Every structure is written in structure tokens, then in C-alpha cells.
JSON list of C-alpha atoms in Angstrom, two decimals:
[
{"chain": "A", "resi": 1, "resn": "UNK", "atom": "CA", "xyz": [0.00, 0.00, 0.00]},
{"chain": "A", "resi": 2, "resn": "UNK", "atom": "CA", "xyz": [0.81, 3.63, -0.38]},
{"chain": "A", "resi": 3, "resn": "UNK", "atom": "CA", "xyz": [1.42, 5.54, 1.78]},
{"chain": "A", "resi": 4, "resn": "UNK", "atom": "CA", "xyz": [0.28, 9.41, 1.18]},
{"chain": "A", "resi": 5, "resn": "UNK", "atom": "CA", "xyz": [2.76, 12.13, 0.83]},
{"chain": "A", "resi": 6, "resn": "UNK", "atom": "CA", "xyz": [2.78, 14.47, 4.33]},
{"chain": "A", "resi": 7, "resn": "UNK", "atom": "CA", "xyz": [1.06, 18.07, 3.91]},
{"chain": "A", "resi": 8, "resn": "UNK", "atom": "CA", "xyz": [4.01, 20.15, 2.57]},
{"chain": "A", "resi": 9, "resn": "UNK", "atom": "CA", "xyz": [5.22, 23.19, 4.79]},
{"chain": "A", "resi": 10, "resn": "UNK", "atom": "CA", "xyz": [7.06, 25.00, 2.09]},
{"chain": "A", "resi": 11, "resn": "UNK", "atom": "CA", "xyz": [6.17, 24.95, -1.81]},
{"chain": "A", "resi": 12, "resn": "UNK", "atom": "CA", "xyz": [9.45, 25.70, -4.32]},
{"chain": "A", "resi": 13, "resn": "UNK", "atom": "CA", "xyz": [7.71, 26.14, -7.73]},
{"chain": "A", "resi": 14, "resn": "UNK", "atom": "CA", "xyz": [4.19, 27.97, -9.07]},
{"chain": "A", "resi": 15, "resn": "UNK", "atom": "CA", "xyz": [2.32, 26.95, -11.86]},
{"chain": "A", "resi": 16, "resn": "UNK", "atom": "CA", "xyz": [-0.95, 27.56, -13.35]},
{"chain": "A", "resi": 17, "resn": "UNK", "atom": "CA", "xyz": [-3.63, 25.44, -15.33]},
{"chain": "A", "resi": 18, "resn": "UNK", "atom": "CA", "xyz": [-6.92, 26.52, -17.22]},
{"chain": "A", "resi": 19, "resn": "UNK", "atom": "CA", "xyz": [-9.59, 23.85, -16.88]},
{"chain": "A", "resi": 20, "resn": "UNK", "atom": "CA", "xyz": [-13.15, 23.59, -18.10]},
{"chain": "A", "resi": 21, "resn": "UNK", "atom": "CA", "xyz": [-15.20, 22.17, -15.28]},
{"chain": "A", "resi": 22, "resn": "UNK", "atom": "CA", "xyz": [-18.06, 20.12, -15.93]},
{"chain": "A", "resi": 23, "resn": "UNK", "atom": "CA", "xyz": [-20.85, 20.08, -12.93]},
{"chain": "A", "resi": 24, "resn": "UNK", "atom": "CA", "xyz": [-23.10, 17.73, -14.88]},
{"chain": "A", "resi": 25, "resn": "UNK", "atom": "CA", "xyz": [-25.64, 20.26, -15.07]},
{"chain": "A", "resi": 26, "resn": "UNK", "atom": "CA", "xyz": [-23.82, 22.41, -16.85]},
{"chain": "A", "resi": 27, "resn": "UNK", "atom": "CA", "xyz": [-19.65, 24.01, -18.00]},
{"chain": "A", "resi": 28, "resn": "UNK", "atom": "CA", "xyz": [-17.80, 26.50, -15.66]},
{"chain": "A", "resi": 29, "resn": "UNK", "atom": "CA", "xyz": [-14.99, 27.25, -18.78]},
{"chain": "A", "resi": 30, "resn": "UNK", "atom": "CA", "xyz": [-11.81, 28.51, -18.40]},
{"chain": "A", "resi": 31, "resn": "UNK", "atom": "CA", "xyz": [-11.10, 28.25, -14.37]},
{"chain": "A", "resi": 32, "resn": "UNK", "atom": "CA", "xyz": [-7.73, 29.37, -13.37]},
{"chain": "A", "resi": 33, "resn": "UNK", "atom": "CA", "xyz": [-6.13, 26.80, -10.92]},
{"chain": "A", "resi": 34, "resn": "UNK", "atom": "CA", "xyz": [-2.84, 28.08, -9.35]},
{"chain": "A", "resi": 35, "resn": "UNK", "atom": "CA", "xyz": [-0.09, 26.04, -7.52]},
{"chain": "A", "resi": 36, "resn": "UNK", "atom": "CA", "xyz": [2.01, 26.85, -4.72]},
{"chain": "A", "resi": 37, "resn": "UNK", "atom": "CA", "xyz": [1.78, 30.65, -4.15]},
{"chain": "A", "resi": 38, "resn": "UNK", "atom": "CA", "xyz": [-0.65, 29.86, -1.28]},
{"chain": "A", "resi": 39, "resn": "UNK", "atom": "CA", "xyz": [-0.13, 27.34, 1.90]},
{"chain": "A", "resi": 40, "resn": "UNK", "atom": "CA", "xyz": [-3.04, 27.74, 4.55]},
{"chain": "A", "resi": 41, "resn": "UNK", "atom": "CA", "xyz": [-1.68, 26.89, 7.84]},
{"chain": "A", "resi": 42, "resn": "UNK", "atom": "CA", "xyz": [-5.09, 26.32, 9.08]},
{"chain": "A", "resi": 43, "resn": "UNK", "atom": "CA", "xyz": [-5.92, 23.57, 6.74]},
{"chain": "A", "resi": 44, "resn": "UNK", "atom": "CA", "xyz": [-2.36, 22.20, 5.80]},
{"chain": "A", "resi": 45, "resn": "UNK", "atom": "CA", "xyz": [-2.86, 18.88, 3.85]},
{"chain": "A", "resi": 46, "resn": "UNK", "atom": "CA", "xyz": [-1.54, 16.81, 1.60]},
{"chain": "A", "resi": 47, "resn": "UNK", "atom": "CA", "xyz": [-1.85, 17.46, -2.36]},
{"chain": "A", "resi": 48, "resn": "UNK", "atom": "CA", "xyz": [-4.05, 14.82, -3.04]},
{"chain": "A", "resi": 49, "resn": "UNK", "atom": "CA", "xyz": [-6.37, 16.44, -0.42]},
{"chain": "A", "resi": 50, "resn": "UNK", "atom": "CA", "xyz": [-6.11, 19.87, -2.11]},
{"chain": "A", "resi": 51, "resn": "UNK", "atom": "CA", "xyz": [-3.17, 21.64, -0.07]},
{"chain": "A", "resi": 52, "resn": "UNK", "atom": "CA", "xyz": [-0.96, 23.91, -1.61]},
{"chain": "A", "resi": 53, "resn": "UNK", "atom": "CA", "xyz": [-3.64, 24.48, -4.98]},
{"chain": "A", "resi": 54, "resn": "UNK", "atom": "CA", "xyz": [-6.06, 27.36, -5.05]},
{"chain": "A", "resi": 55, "resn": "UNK", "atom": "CA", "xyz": [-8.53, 28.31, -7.58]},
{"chain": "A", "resi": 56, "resn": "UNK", "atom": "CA", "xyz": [-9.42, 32.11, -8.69]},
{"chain": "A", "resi": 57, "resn": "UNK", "atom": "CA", "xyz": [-12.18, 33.56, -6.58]},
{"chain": "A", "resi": 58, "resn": "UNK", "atom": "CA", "xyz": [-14.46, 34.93, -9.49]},
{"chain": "A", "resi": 59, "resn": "UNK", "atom": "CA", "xyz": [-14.77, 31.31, -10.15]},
{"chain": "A", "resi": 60, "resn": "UNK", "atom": "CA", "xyz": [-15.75, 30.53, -6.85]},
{"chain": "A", "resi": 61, "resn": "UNK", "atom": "CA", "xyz": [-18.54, 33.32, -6.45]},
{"chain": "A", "resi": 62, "resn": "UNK", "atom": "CA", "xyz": [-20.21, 31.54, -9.25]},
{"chain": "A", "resi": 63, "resn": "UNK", "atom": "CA", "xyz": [-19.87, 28.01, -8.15]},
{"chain": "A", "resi": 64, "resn": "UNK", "atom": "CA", "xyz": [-21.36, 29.30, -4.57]},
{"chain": "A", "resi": 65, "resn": "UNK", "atom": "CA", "xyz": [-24.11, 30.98, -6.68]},
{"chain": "A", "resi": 66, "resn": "UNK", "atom": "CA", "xyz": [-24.93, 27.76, -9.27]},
{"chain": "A", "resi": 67, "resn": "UNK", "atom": "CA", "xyz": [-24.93, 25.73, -5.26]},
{"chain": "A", "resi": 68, "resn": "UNK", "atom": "CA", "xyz": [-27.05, 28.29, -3.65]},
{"chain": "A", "resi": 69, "resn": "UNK", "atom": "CA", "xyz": [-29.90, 28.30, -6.81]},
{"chain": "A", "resi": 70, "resn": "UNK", "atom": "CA", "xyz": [-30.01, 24.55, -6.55]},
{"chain": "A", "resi": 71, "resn": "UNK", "atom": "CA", "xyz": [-28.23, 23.76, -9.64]},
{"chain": "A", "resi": 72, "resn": "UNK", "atom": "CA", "xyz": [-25.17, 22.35, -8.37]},
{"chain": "A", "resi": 73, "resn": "UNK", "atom": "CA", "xyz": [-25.05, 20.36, -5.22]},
{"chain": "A", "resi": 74, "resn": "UNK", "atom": "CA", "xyz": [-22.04, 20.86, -2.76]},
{"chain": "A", "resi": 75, "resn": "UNK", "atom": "CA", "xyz": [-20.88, 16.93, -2.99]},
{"chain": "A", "resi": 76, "resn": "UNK", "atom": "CA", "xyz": [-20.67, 17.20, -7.18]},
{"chain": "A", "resi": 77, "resn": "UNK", "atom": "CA", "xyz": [-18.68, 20.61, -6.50]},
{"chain": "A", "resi": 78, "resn": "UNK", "atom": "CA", "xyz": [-16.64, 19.13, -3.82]},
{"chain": "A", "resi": 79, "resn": "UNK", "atom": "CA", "xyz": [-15.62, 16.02, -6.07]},
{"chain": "A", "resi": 80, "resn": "UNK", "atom": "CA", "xyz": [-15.35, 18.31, -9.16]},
{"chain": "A", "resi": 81, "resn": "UNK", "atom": "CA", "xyz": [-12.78, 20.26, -7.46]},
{"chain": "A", "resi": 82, "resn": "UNK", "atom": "CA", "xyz": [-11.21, 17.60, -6.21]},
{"chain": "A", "resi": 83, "resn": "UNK", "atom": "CA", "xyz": [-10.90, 15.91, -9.47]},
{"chain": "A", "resi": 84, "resn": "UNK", "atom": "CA", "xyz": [-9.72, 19.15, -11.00]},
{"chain": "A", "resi": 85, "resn": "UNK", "atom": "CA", "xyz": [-6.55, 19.07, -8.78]},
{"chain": "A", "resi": 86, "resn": "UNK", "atom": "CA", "xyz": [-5.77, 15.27, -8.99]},
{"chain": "A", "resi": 87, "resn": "UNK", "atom": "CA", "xyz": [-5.72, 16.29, -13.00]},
{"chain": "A", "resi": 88, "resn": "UNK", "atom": "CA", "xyz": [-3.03, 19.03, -12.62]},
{"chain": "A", "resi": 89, "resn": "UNK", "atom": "CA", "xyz": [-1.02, 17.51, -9.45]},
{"chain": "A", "resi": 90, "resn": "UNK", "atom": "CA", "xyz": [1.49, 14.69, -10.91]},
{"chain": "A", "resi": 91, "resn": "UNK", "atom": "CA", "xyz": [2.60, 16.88, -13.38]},
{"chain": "A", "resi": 92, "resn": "UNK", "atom": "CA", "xyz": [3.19, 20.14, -10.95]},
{"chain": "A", "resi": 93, "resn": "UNK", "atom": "CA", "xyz": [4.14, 18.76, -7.46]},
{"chain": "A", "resi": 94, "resn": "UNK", "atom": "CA", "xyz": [5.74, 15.35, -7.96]},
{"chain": "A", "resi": 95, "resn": "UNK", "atom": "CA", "xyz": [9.68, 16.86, -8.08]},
{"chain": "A", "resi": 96, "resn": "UNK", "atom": "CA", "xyz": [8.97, 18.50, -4.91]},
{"chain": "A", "resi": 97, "resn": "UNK", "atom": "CA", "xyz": [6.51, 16.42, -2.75]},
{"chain": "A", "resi": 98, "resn": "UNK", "atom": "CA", "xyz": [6.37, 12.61, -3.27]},
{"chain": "A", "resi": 99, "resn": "UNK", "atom": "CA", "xyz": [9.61, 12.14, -5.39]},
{"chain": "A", "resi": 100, "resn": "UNK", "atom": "CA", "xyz": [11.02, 9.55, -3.37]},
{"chain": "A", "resi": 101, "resn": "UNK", "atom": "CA", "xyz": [7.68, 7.71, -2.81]},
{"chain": "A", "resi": 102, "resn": "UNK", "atom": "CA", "xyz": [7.45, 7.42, -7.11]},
{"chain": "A", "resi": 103, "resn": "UNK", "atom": "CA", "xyz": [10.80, 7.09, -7.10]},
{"chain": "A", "resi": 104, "resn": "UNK", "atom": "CA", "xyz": [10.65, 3.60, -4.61]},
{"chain": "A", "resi": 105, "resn": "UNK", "atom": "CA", "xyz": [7.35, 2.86, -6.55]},
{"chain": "A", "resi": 106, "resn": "UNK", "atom": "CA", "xyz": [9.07, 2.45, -9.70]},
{"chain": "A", "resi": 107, "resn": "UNK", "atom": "CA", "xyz": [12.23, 0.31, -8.50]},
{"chain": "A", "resi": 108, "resn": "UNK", "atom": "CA", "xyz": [9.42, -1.83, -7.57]},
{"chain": "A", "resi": 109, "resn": "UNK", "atom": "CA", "xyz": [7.41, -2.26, -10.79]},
{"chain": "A", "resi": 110, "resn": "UNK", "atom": "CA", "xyz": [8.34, 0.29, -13.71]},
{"chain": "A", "resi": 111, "resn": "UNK", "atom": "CA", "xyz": [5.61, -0.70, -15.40]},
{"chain": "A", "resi": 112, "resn": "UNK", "atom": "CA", "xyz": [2.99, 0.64, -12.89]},
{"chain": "A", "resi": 113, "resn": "UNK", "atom": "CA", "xyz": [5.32, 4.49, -12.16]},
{"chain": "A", "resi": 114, "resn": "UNK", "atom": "CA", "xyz": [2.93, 7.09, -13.31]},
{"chain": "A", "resi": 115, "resn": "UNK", "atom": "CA", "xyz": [5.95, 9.52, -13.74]},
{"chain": "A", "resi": 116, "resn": "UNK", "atom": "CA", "xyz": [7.68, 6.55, -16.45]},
{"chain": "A", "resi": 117, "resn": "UNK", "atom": "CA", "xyz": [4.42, 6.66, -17.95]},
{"chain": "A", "resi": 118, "resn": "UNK", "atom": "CA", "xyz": [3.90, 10.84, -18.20]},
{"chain": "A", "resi": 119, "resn": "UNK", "atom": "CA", "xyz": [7.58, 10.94, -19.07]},
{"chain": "A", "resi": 120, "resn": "UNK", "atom": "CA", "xyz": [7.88, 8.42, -22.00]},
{"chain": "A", "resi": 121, "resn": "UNK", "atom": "CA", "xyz": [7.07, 10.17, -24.73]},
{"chain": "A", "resi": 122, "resn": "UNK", "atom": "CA", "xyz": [9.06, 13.16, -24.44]},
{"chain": "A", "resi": 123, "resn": "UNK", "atom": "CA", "xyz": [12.23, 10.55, -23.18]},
{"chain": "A", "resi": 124, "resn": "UNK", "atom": "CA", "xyz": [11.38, 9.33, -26.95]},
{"chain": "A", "resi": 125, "resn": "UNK", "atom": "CA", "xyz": [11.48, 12.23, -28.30]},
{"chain": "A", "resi": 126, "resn": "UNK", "atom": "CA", "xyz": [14.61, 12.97, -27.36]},
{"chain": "A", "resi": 127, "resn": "UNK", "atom": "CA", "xyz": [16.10, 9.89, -28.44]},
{"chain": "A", "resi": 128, "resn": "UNK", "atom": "CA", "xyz": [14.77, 10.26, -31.91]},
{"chain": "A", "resi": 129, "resn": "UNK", "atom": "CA", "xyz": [16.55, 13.69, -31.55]},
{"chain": "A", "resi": 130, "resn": "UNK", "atom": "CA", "xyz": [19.87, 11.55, -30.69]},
{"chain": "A", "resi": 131, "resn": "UNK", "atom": "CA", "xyz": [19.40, 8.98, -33.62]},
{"chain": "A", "resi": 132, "resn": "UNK", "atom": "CA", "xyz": [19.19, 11.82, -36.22]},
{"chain": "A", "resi": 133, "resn": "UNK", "atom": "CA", "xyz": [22.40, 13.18, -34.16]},
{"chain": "A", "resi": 134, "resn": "UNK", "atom": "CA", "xyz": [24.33, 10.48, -34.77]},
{"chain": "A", "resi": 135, "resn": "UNK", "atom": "CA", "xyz": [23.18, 9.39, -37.95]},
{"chain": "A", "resi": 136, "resn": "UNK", "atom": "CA", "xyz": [24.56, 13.15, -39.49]},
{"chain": "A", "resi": 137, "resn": "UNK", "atom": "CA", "xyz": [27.34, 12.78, -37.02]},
{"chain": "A", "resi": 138, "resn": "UNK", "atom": "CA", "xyz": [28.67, 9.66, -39.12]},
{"chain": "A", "resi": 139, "resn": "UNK", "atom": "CA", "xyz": [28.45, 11.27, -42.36]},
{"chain": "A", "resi": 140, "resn": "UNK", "atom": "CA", "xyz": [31.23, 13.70, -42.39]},
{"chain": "A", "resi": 141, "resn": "UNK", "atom": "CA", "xyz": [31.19, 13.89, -46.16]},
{"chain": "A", "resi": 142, "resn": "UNK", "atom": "CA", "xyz": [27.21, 15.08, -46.02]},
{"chain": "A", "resi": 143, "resn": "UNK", "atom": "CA", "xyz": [27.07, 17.22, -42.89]},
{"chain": "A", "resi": 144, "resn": "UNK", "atom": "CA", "xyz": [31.22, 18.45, -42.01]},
{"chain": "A", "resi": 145, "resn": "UNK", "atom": "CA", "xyz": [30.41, 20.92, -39.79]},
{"chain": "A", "resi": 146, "resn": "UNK", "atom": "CA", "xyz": [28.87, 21.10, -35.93]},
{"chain": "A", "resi": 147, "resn": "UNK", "atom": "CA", "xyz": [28.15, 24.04, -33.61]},
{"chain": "A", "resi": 148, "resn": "UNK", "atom": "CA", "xyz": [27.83, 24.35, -29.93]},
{"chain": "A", "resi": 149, "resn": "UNK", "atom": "CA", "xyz": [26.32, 26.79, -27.89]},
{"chain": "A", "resi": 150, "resn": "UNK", "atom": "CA", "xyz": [28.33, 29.63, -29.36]},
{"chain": "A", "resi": 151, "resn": "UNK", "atom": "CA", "xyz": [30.93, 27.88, -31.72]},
{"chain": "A", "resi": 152, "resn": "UNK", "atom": "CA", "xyz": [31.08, 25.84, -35.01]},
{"chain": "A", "resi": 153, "resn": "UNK", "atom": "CA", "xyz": [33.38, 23.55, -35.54]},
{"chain": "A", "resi": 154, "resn": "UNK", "atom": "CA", "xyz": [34.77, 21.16, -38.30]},
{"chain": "A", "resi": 155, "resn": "UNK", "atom": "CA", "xyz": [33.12, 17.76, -37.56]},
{"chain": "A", "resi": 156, "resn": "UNK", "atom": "CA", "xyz": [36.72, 16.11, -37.24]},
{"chain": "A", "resi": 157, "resn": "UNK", "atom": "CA", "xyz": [37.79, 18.70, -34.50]},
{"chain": "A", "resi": 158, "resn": "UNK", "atom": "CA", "xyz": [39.41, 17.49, -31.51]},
{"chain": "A", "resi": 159, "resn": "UNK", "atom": "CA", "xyz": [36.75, 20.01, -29.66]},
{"chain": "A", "resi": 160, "resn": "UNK", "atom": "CA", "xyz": [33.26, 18.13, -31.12]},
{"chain": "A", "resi": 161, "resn": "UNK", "atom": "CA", "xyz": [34.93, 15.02, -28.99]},
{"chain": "A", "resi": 162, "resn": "UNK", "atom": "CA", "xyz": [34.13, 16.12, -26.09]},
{"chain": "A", "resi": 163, "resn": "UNK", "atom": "CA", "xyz": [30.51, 16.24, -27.14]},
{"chain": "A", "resi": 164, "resn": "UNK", "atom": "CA", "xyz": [29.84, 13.45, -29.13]},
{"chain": "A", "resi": 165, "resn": "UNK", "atom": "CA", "xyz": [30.83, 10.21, -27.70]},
{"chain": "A", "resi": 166, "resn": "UNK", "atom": "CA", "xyz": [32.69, 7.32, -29.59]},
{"chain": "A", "resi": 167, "resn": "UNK", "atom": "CA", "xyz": [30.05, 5.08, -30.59]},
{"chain": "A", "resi": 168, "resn": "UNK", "atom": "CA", "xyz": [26.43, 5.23, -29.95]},
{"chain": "A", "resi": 169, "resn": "UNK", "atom": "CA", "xyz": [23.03, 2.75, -29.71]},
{"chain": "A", "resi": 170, "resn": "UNK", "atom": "CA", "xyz": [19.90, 3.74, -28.20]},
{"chain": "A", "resi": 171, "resn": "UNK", "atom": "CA", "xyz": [19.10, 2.17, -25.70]},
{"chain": "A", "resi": 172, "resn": "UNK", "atom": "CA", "xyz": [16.54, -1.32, -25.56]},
{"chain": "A", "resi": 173, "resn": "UNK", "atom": "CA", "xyz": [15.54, -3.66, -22.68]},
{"chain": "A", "resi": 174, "resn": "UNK", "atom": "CA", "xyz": [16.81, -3.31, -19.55]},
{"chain": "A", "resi": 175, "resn": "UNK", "atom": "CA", "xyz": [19.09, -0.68, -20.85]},
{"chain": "A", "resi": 176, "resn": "UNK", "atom": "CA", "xyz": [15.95, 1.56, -22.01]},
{"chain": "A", "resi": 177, "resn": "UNK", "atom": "CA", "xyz": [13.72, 1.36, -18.52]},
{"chain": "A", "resi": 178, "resn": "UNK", "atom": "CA", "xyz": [17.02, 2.31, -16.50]},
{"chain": "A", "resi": 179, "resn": "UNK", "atom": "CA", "xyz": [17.45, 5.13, -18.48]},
{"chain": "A", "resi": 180, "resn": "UNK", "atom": "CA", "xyz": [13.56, 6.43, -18.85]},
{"chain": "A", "resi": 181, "resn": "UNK", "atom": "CA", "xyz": [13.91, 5.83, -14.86]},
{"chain": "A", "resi": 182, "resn": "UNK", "atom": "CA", "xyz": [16.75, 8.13, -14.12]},
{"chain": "A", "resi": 183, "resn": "UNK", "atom": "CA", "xyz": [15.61, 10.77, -16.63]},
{"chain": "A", "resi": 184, "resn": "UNK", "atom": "CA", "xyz": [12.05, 10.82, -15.97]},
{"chain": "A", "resi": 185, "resn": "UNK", "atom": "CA", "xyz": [12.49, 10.90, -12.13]},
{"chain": "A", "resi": 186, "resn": "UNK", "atom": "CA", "xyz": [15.75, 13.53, -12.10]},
{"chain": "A", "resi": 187, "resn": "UNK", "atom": "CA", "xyz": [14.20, 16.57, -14.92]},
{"chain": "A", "resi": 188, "resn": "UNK", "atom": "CA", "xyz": [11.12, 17.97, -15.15]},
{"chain": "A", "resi": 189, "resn": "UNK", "atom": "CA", "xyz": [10.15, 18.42, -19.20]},
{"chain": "A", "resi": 190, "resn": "UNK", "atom": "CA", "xyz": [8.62, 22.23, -18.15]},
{"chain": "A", "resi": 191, "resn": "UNK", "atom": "CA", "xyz": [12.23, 22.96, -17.70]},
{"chain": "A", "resi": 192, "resn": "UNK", "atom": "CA", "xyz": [13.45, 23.21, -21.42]},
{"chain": "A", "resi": 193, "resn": "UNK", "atom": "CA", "xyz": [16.19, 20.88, -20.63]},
{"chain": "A", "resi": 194, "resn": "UNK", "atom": "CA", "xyz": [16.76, 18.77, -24.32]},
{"chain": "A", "resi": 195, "resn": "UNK", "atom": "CA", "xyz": [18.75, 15.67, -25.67]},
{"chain": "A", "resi": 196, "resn": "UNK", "atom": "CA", "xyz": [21.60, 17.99, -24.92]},
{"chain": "A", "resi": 197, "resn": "UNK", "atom": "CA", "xyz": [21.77, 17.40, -21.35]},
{"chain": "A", "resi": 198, "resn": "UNK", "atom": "CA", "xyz": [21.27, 13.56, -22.13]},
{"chain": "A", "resi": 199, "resn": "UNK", "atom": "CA", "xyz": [24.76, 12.92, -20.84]},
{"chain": "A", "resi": 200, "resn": "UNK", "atom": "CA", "xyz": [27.93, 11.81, -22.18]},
{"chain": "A", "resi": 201, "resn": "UNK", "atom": "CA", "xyz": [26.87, 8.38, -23.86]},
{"chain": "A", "resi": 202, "resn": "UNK", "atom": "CA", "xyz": [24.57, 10.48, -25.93]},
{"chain": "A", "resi": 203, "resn": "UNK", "atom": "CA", "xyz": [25.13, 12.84, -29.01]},
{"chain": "A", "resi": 204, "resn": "UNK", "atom": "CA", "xyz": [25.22, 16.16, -27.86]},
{"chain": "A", "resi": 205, "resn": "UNK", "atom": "CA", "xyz": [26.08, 18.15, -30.97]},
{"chain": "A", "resi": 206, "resn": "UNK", "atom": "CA", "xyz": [24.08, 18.71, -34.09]},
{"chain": "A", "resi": 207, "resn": "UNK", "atom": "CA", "xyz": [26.03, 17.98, -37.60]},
{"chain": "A", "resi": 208, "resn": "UNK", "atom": "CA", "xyz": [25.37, 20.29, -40.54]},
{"chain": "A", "resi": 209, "resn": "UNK", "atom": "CA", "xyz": [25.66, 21.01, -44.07]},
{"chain": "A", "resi": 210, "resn": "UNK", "atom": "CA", "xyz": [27.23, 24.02, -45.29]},
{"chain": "A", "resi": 211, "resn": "UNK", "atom": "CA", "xyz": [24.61, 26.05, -45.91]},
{"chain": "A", "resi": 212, "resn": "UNK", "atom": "CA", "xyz": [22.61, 24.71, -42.47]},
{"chain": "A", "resi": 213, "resn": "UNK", "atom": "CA", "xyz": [25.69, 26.29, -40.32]},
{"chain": "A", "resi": 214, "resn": "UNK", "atom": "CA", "xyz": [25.15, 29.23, -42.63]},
{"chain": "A", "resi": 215, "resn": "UNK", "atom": "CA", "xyz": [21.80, 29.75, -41.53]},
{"chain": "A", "resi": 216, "resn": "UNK", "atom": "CA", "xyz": [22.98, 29.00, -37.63]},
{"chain": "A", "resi": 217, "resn": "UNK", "atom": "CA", "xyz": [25.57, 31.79, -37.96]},
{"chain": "A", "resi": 218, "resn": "UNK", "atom": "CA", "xyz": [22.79, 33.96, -39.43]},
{"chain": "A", "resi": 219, "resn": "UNK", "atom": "CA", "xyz": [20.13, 33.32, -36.45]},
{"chain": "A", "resi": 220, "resn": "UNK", "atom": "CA", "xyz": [23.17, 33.77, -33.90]},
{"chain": "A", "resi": 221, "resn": "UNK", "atom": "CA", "xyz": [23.74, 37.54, -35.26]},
{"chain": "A", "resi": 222, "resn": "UNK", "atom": "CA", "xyz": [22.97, 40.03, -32.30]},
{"chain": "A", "resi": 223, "resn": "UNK", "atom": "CA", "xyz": [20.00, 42.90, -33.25]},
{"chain": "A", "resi": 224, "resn": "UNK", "atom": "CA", "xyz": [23.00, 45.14, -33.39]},
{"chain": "A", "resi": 225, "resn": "UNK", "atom": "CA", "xyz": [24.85, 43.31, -35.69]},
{"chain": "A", "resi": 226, "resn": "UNK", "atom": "CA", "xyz": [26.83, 41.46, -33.04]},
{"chain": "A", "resi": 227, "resn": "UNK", "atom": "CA", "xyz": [28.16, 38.10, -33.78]},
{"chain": "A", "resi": 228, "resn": "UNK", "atom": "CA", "xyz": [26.64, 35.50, -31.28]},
{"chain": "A", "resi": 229, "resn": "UNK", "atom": "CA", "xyz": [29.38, 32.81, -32.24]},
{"chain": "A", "resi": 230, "resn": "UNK", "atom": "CA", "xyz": [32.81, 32.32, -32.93]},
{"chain": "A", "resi": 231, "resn": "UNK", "atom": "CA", "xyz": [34.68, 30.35, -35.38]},
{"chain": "A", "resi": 232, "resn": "UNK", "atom": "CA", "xyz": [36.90, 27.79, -33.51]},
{"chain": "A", "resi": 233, "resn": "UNK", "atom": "CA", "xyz": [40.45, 28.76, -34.02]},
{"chain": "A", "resi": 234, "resn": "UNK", "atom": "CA", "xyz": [41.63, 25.12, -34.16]},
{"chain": "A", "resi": 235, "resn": "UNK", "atom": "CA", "xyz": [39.61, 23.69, -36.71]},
{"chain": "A", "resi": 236, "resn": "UNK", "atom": "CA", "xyz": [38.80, 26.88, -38.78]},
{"chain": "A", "resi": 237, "resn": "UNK", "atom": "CA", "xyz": [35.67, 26.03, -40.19]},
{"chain": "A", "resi": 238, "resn": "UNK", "atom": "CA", "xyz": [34.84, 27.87, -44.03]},
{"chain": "A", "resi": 239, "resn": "UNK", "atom": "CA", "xyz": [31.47, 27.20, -44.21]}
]
């Protein structure tokens, strides 16, 4: 069994969701749910039970009003709202509340971890992002140049090394659920983070043609005509 993640005493992120509610007896659209901005000591529970959400009070006027003319009854607005924030909670709180708890769940039985399961396609995603990688990376003739964050490169220089490893295979089996574990349950996909940040068995450079790079060096040219980029000095790239 279980057991339920303690009532929080601190939140560390905010985030907001706009749901349509659905009473049964009729749509409240567009309801503004907001996470972690507001912690009532008084009623201090866990996020399952509500604690740490909090929903705009316009919204709440009207639900009061559809409960007081008889066409809502308190229960199927209780369990609405309820529902509402089980929808929007493994997504917001699980890096900060119940981490471990998913994170012992899925040692168990991967196959069962609601995070693996939220997770997978963008950990797919990012793989196909790594096949393509590698697939241009070993092709020099094709695509002969790379570019980091703010340099390009010849494919063959000493520098692109250091971000591409020295053979790659994306990962199946046993392999594959180890790694949709550790990625899944250490990043949050809200954060930007990309195949990038992968880690060193994976490809972490782009190869280009010619006139791609071109266009990178274009889009990396400052609004006052800076250069965001430099030609590496090793190399020297003539794209």
C-alpha cells in the first residue's frame, strides 16, 4: 500500500492550469487553478487532499451561486474540485513532494510508475533527436560541420569530442527502462532541458551542411549586428 505524501510546509515552484469544469448540469470554462503561491496553515494537507492548490475567486462566487440556486449540489462541487486538482497535481508537485515515494514505486514495478508513464514520450522524443544526431554525425562527407552553444566547428575537431561520444546505440531492454527511470524521475520536461543534457553516452552536438551552419551563424547575429558565435580557431571552419 501507499502511503500518502505528508502536507508540505514550504512549496518551491508555481504553476498555473486553465480547466473547463463540468458540474453535470452544466460548463464552468476557463477556471484558473494556481499552484504553490498559497499554503493555509489552518488547513495544511496533503496534495491529493487539495493543499498547496487554489482556484481564482471569481470562479468561486459563481460556483457558490450555481450551489445556492439549486443547480449544483455541494458533494458534485466538492468532487469536481477535487478531481480538477488530482488532474493538474502529478505533473506540478511530484519533483517537490512525493519524489522519493514514485521514485521507490518504480524500483518496484516500472511498469505501474505514473511519472515513467507521463515521461515516455518526451524521453522518446529525445532519443529520436539523438538517432538523427548520430546518424549526421557519421556522415562527415554530407554534414562536415557542428556548432555548440556559441561555436562551429569542423566535424573532425578534436573540440566536437568532447561532445559526441565514440560510438552510440539507443538504448533497448533493460538498458531503455534504466534510463527512462533516471531521466524521468531527475528533470522535469517544463524545464526546457533537451537531448543535450542527455549525458555523455549520448550525441550532444548537431552535424550540418554548409549552408545549415550558414543559416545557424545567421540566427546567432545580435540585433545590433553582433556576432553571437565564434569560429573555432583550431579547426577553422569555411562554411
Amino acid at each position: 500500500m501507499e502511503v500518502e505524501p505528508e502536507p508540505a510546509s514550504t512549496a518551491n515552484t508555481v504553476a498555473i492550469d486553465v480547466l473547463d469544469l463540468d458540474f453535470g448540469t452544466g460548463w464552468m470554462p476557463a477556471v484558473e487553478f494556481d499552484y504553490g503561491r498559497l499554503r493555509s496553515r489552518e488547513r495544511d494537507r496533503s496534495p491529493h487532499l487539495g493543499g498547496g492548490f487554489s482556484i481564482e475567486l471569481p470562479a468561486i462566487l459563481d460556483l457558490l451561486e450555481h450551489i445556492a440556486t439549486g443547480a449544483v449540489s455541494p458533494r458534485t462541487a466538492r468532487e469536481v474540485l477535487q478531481q480538477a486538482a488530482a488532474s493538474i497535481y502529478l505533473p506540478v508537485t511530484t519533483m517537490h513532494f512525493d519524489a522519493a515515494v514514485l521514485q521507490r514505486r518504480c524500483e518496484r514495478d516500472q511498469d505501474s510508475c505514473p511519472l515513467c508513464e507521463l515521461r515516455q514520450d518526451w524521453f522518446e522524443g529525445m532519443l529520436n533527436e539523438c538517432d538523427s544526431w548520430w546518424e549526421r554525425y557519421t556522415q562527415p562527407e554530407a554534414f562536415p560541420y557542428i556548432a555548440g552553444a556559441e561555436t562551429v566547428h569542423t566535424v573532425a575537431c578534436p573540440a566536437t569530442r568532447r561532445k559526441m561520444p565514440d560510438r552510440y546505440e539507443r538504448p533497448t531492454g533493460e538498458d531503455y527502462q534504466q534510463e527512462l527511470r533516471r531521466y524521468a524521475h531527475s528533470v522535469d520536461p517544463t524545464s526546457g532541458r533537451s537531448a543535450l543534457d542527455l549525458g555523455s553516452r549520448y550525441p550532444g552536438w548537431k552535424a550540418m551542411t554548409a549552408d545549415e551552419v550558414k543559416d545557424w551563424m545567421k540566427a546567432h547575429i545580435g540585433p545590433k549586428g553582433g556576432v553571437l558565435y565564434n569560429l573555432c580557431r583550431r579547426c577553422g571552419p569555411t562554411p
